[in-house]
XYZ file of C-alpha atoms in Angstrom:
383
model
C 48.693 -1.091 -36.396
C 47.116 -4.536 -35.984
C 48.129 -7.468 -38.123
C 44.579 -8.526 -38.883
C 43.206 -5.022 -39.220
C 46.067 -3.907 -41.460
C 45.680 -6.878 -43.732
C 41.948 -6.261 -44.053
C 42.503 -2.609 -44.877
C 45.008 -3.545 -47.585
C 42.659 -6.105 -49.153
C 39.676 -3.812 -49.350
C 40.092 -0.863 -51.654
C 36.681 0.780 -51.663
C 36.263 3.037 -54.660
C 34.161 6.195 -54.525
C 31.613 4.687 -56.894
C 30.975 1.884 -54.392
C 29.946 4.413 -51.741
C 27.700 6.156 -54.276
C 26.240 2.794 -55.336
C 25.457 1.936 -51.714
C 23.870 5.355 -51.206
C 21.848 4.914 -54.401
C 20.551 1.512 -53.302
C 19.598 2.897 -49.881
C 17.823 5.859 -51.498
C 15.870 3.622 -53.889
C 14.757 1.370 -51.016
C 13.678 4.385 -48.973
C 11.705 5.790 -51.929
C 10.034 2.414 -52.464
C 8.939 2.447 -48.842
C 7.927 6.105 -48.942
C 5.808 6.018 -52.098
C 4.855 2.345 -52.142
C 3.940 1.730 -48.503
C 3.889 4.831 -46.332
C 2.175 7.279 -48.684
C -1.242 5.745 -48.000
C -1.712 5.309 -44.267
C -2.542 1.705 -43.380
C -1.588 -1.081 -41.020
C 0.409 -3.750 -42.902
C -0.929 -7.279 -42.819
C 1.308 -10.122 -41.621
C 1.538 -11.302 -45.244
C 2.707 -7.893 -46.467
C 5.204 -7.539 -43.626
C 6.503 -11.069 -44.191
C 6.999 -10.647 -47.935
C 8.832 -7.347 -47.599
C 10.931 -8.571 -44.666
C 12.055 -11.500 -46.830
C 12.783 -9.049 -49.669
C 15.094 -6.944 -47.490
C 16.901 -9.998 -46.151
C 17.366 -11.255 -49.735
C 18.786 -7.867 -50.829
C 21.229 -7.944 -47.888
C 22.362 -11.488 -48.696
C 22.798 -10.651 -52.386
C 24.897 -7.611 -51.519
C 27.182 -9.951 -49.603
C 27.780 -11.810 -52.865
C 28.799 -8.514 -54.454
C 31.359 -7.995 -51.680
C 32.529 -11.594 -52.233
C 33.000 -10.873 -55.946
C 34.647 -7.488 -55.409
C 36.738 -8.072 -52.299
C 37.017 -11.774 -51.500
C 35.703 -14.321 -49.039
C 37.228 -12.897 -45.840
C 35.554 -9.526 -46.239
C 32.294 -11.140 -47.345
C 32.435 -13.185 -44.131
C 32.969 -9.994 -42.143
C 29.962 -8.421 -43.832
C 27.684 -11.396 -43.160
C 28.848 -11.539 -39.535
C 28.226 -7.820 -39.081
C 24.810 -8.039 -40.718
C 23.806 -10.973 -38.491
C 24.826 -9.019 -35.372
C 23.018 -5.855 -36.481
C 19.894 -7.835 -37.392
C 19.861 -9.575 -34.005
C 20.373 -6.304 -32.134
C 17.677 -4.594 -34.214
C 15.094 -6.938 -32.688
C 15.831 -5.214 -29.385
C 15.208 -1.859 -31.134
C 11.655 -2.955 -31.824
C 10.713 -3.061 -28.161
C 11.939 0.506 -27.673
C 9.975 1.563 -30.761
C 6.895 0.024 -29.155
C 7.509 2.058 -25.997
C 7.887 5.329 -27.912
C 4.914 4.733 -30.212
C 2.716 3.687 -27.294
C 3.724 6.702 -25.211
C 2.834 9.076 -28.057
C -0.322 7.033 -28.734
C 0.417 6.943 -32.467
C -2.481 5.324 -34.371
C -1.474 1.988 -35.841
C -1.983 3.140 -39.436
C 0.523 6.007 -39.008
C 3.272 3.933 -37.365
C 4.889 2.948 -40.676
C 5.649 6.572 -41.489
C 7.077 7.274 -38.039
C 9.386 4.258 -38.155
C 10.578 4.928 -41.722
C 11.443 8.571 -41.101
C 13.005 7.676 -37.759
C 15.205 5.081 -39.467
C 16.409 7.653 -42.013
C 17.462 9.949 -39.145
C 19.145 6.998 -37.416
C 21.117 6.089 -40.554
C 22.546 9.605 -40.852
C 23.519 9.649 -37.183
C 25.019 6.157 -37.398
C 27.156 7.121 -40.386
C 28.641 9.919 -38.266
C 29.264 7.478 -35.412
C 30.853 4.935 -37.774
C 33.292 7.430 -39.270
C 34.099 8.802 -35.810
C 34.686 5.286 -34.500
C 37.016 4.522 -37.400
C 39.031 7.689 -36.728
C 39.344 6.795 -33.036
C 40.489 3.201 -33.502
C 42.986 4.269 -36.174
C 44.553 6.797 -33.794
C 44.223 5.127 -30.401
C 44.901 1.431 -29.852
C 43.386 1.547 -26.364
C 39.958 2.365 -27.839
C 39.517 -1.369 -28.371
C 39.745 -1.837 -24.599
C 37.040 0.811 -24.175
C 34.815 -0.819 -26.798
C 35.357 -4.251 -25.290
C 34.624 -3.088 -21.734
C 31.474 -1.293 -22.879
C 30.223 -4.378 -24.713
C 30.851 -6.502 -21.616
C 28.802 -4.030 -19.596
C 26.048 -4.163 -22.224
C 26.118 -7.973 -22.198
C 25.664 -7.972 -18.417
C 22.790 -5.517 -18.789
C 21.154 -7.857 -21.309
C 21.456 -10.725 -18.826
C 19.778 -8.630 -16.157
C 16.948 -7.747 -18.534
C 16.515 -11.451 -19.251
C 15.738 -12.182 -15.600
C 13.583 -9.081 -15.032
C 9.946 -9.421 -14.064
C 7.869 -9.294 -17.291
C 5.786 -6.541 -15.688
C 8.895 -4.338 -15.788
C 8.445 -4.074 -19.550
C 4.991 -2.584 -19.106
C 6.361 -0.187 -16.514
C 8.831 1.088 -19.129
C 5.933 1.998 -21.410
C 4.051 3.771 -18.643
C 7.119 5.624 -17.315
C 8.754 6.555 -20.631
C 10.259 10.025 -20.665
C 11.184 11.867 -23.881
C 14.833 12.601 -24.561
C 16.425 16.051 -24.556
C 15.887 16.609 -28.295
C 12.133 16.053 -27.995
C 11.894 18.221 -24.867
C 13.751 21.015 -26.694
C 11.320 20.805 -29.633
C 8.322 20.873 -27.314
C 9.682 23.909 -25.507
C 10.678 26.002 -28.518
C 8.069 25.104 -31.166
C 4.296 25.238 -31.350
C 2.875 21.732 -31.055
C -0.664 20.877 -32.132
C -3.040 19.436 -29.589
C -3.494 16.152 -31.458
C -2.574 14.367 -34.669
C -3.491 16.066 -37.943
C -3.831 13.100 -40.287
C -0.263 12.155 -41.367
C 0.984 15.728 -41.418
C 4.218 16.651 -39.689
C 3.845 20.447 -39.969
C 0.651 22.497 -40.357
C -0.146 26.166 -40.895
C -2.686 27.815 -38.600
C -3.499 31.522 -38.632
C -0.304 32.262 -40.534
C 1.897 30.330 -38.082
C 3.657 26.982 -38.422
C 2.883 24.212 -35.942
C 4.557 20.832 -35.611
C 2.453 17.784 -34.785
C 3.007 15.014 -32.231
C 3.774 12.754 -35.208
C 6.792 14.958 -35.959
C 7.954 14.710 -32.334
C 7.581 10.940 -32.373
C 9.748 10.682 -35.505
C 12.442 12.742 -33.772
C 12.173 10.496 -30.705
C 12.513 7.296 -32.773
C 15.484 8.643 -34.744
C 17.407 9.961 -31.752
C 16.648 7.096 -29.355
C 18.501 4.855 -31.807
C 21.718 6.498 -30.627
C 21.736 4.329 -27.524
C 21.691 1.252 -29.772
C 24.477 2.670 -31.917
C 26.651 2.878 -28.810
C 26.749 -0.911 -28.554
C 26.074 -2.083 -32.123
C 28.835 -0.060 -33.773
C 31.608 -1.154 -31.339
C 30.251 -4.694 -31.748
C 30.592 -4.703 -35.517
C 34.027 -3.049 -35.308
C 34.984 -6.159 -33.364
C 34.307 -8.131 -36.547
C 35.739 -5.843 -39.219
C 38.006 -2.830 -39.482
C 36.346 -1.505 -42.631
C 33.778 1.338 -42.243
C 32.202 0.498 -45.602
C 31.229 -2.946 -44.312
C 30.080 -1.484 -40.992
C 27.787 1.029 -42.684
C 26.514 -1.462 -45.262
C 25.477 -3.907 -42.538
C 23.732 -1.070 -40.683
C 21.923 0.106 -43.831
C 20.385 -3.268 -44.643
C 19.597 -4.131 -41.018
C 17.861 -0.801 -40.342
C 16.044 -0.424 -43.673
C 14.386 -3.799 -43.117
C 13.370 -2.842 -39.587
C 10.053 -1.202 -40.535
C 8.709 -4.398 -42.086
C 10.148 -6.547 -39.310
C 8.426 -4.349 -36.694
C 4.979 -5.279 -37.997
C 6.022 -8.905 -38.476
C 7.370 -9.622 -35.004
C 5.976 -6.987 -32.625
C 3.250 -9.439 -31.654
C 5.779 -12.255 -31.313
C 8.322 -10.453 -29.125
C 6.787 -11.879 -25.980
C 7.576 -15.351 -27.338
C 11.302 -14.578 -27.664
C 11.716 -15.110 -23.931
C 15.447 -15.864 -24.156
C 16.327 -13.050 -26.562
C 18.351 -11.105 -23.991
C 20.436 -14.182 -23.147
C 21.280 -14.683 -26.814
C 22.224 -11.036 -27.288
C 24.323 -11.181 -24.111
C 26.231 -14.192 -25.461
C 26.915 -12.482 -28.804
C 27.999 -9.175 -27.251
C 30.128 -10.964 -24.655
C 31.878 -12.994 -27.356
C 32.644 -9.889 -29.424
C 33.795 -8.025 -26.303
C 36.350 -10.741 -25.546
C 37.423 -10.695 -29.207
C 37.965 -6.916 -29.031
C 39.967 -7.127 -25.803
C 42.216 -9.888 -27.194
C 42.639 -7.801 -30.355
C 43.689 -4.819 -28.245
C 46.236 -6.838 -26.255
C 47.715 -8.153 -29.501
C 48.120 -4.540 -30.623
C 50.508 -4.083 -27.695
C 52.207 -7.452 -28.385
C 50.658 -8.938 -25.252
C 48.863 -12.275 -24.764
C 50.009 -13.389 -28.188
C 49.617 -17.003 -27.067
C 45.817 -16.461 -26.948
C 44.527 -16.547 -30.532
C 41.910 -14.051 -31.636
C 38.781 -15.785 -32.994
C 38.771 -15.650 -36.781
C 35.870 -14.467 -38.896
C 34.720 -18.023 -39.723
C 34.466 -18.902 -36.029
C 32.797 -15.568 -35.254
C 30.149 -15.993 -37.959
C 29.485 -19.585 -36.912
C 29.151 -18.615 -33.245
C 26.747 -15.748 -34.014
C 24.503 -17.853 -36.263
C 24.432 -20.781 -33.831
C 23.551 -18.512 -30.903
C 20.745 -16.843 -32.895
C 19.345 -20.245 -33.931
C 19.507 -21.645 -30.382
C 17.921 -18.483 -28.966
C 14.968 -18.584 -31.374
C 14.336 -22.333 -31.032
C 14.728 -22.331 -27.237
C 12.514 -19.244 -26.911
C 9.687 -20.685 -28.985
C 9.881 -24.018 -27.143
C 10.090 -22.354 -23.727
C 7.263 -19.966 -24.561
C 5.054 -22.847 -25.661
C 5.744 -24.735 -22.420
C 5.060 -21.607 -20.360
C 1.734 -21.012 -22.112
C 0.745 -24.644 -21.576
C 1.618 -24.399 -17.882
C -0.372 -21.182 -17.499
C -3.357 -22.736 -19.257
C -3.226 -25.768 -16.956
C -2.906 -23.669 -13.800
C -6.087 -22.797 -11.891
C -7.662 -19.639 -13.198
C -7.234 -16.629 -10.930
C -10.346 -15.288 -9.352
C -11.781 -12.491 -11.412
C -14.317 -11.418 -8.808
C -14.016 -7.902 -7.541
C -15.433 -4.508 -8.299
C -18.182 -4.807 -10.863
C -17.092 -3.588 -14.269
C -13.399 -3.434 -13.328
C -11.103 -3.992 -16.308
C -7.885 -5.998 -16.357
C -4.557 -4.269 -15.943
C -3.637 -4.824 -19.592
C -6.851 -3.229 -20.741
C -6.113 -0.151 -18.666
C -2.621 0.358 -20.016
C -2.511 3.738 -21.756
C -0.914 3.862 -25.176
C -0.713 0.121 -25.782
C 0.557 -0.858 -29.224
C -2.936 -1.492 -30.482
C -4.298 1.792 -29.104
C -5.751 3.906 -31.877
C -6.408 6.996 -29.785
C -5.559 10.140 -31.726
C -4.912 12.364 -28.715
C -1.483 12.328 -27.033
C -1.103 12.989 -23.313
C -1.227 16.718 -22.689
C -3.093 19.596 -21.149
C -5.849 20.237 -23.679
C -6.268 23.778 -22.419
C -2.871 24.697 -23.788
C -2.560 24.233 -27.600
C 1.152 25.002 -27.455
C 1.870 22.086 -25.186
C 3.358 18.872 -26.509
C 2.431 15.405 -25.343
C 4.960 15.167 -22.505
C 5.233 18.557 -20.871
C 3.193 17.519 -17.850
C 5.305 14.421 -17.141
């Protein structure tokens, strides 16, 4: 169909055992997290989160060497490019996780379990999306136009988020509404009034009840679908091989739990993150659109960016975004410190706005928002 895509497909012959090996690695990593970290409820220290984040990045980089050995440098480059994109986009996932966890008021020590189980749900759903996306682009050339246009729209949305008032982020936490899956569960199942330790399901008077922790896991897993809608078309702009697409998603998502506790306090310092993501998504969108035109033998005089250029562009943008964000954040903090302090006089005993924010990330309240007179009601039915 496409010269580049066809050649890639011919080079990469993925055997069944490779899929099973990938599944086995993913399962082992999940079990390590489940029995080594999540089993005993606790809040990870920065040291623990840093060590395990580095471990997951190392595993991902080593797997790229396996692809290099098995399938050659071009496909290894596609894998590393896809992984870099998925890792960058996963940072944006973290903010949404913060919103969901804060809205459910999940105690800090239980958040590991919620994120891990949510990621497992997300991986299953993403695999379905990846295989569906592959079937579509194999059958319909014009799907690349759709993917490209959607990524351009997403890039513009990222730019708009970059210039939003910082207070808009807090408004998202306060105004979060559960998705249809969570609302269905709240309506059709008995939901306990508050958290019951780490339990997801409890038995009371011979009846089964689900807990708000269960609902939060469902929310985390299903909310990831909106990220899949841009990340999967983005990575298909870099490779035509679903094995590489899924592998990059596996390692990016499985390392997300550790990265959440490592960077959730640093997100406010990545002040130019949305600009960097917009640049990456915009670049891939243009690449997809050129690729689509070439499929119809149009605009052949405009070369499609190769994988070496794509990987270089992505890494440079990520590096510039991080360095510029940290520098800009430092300057902003210095300017705020030098500015005259705002008057704090007012009603005696009045707290600051940030202290009054319900469900902040550090909130350890065990009771979700609900009508306590109705034990069947979930945390959002009154919203």
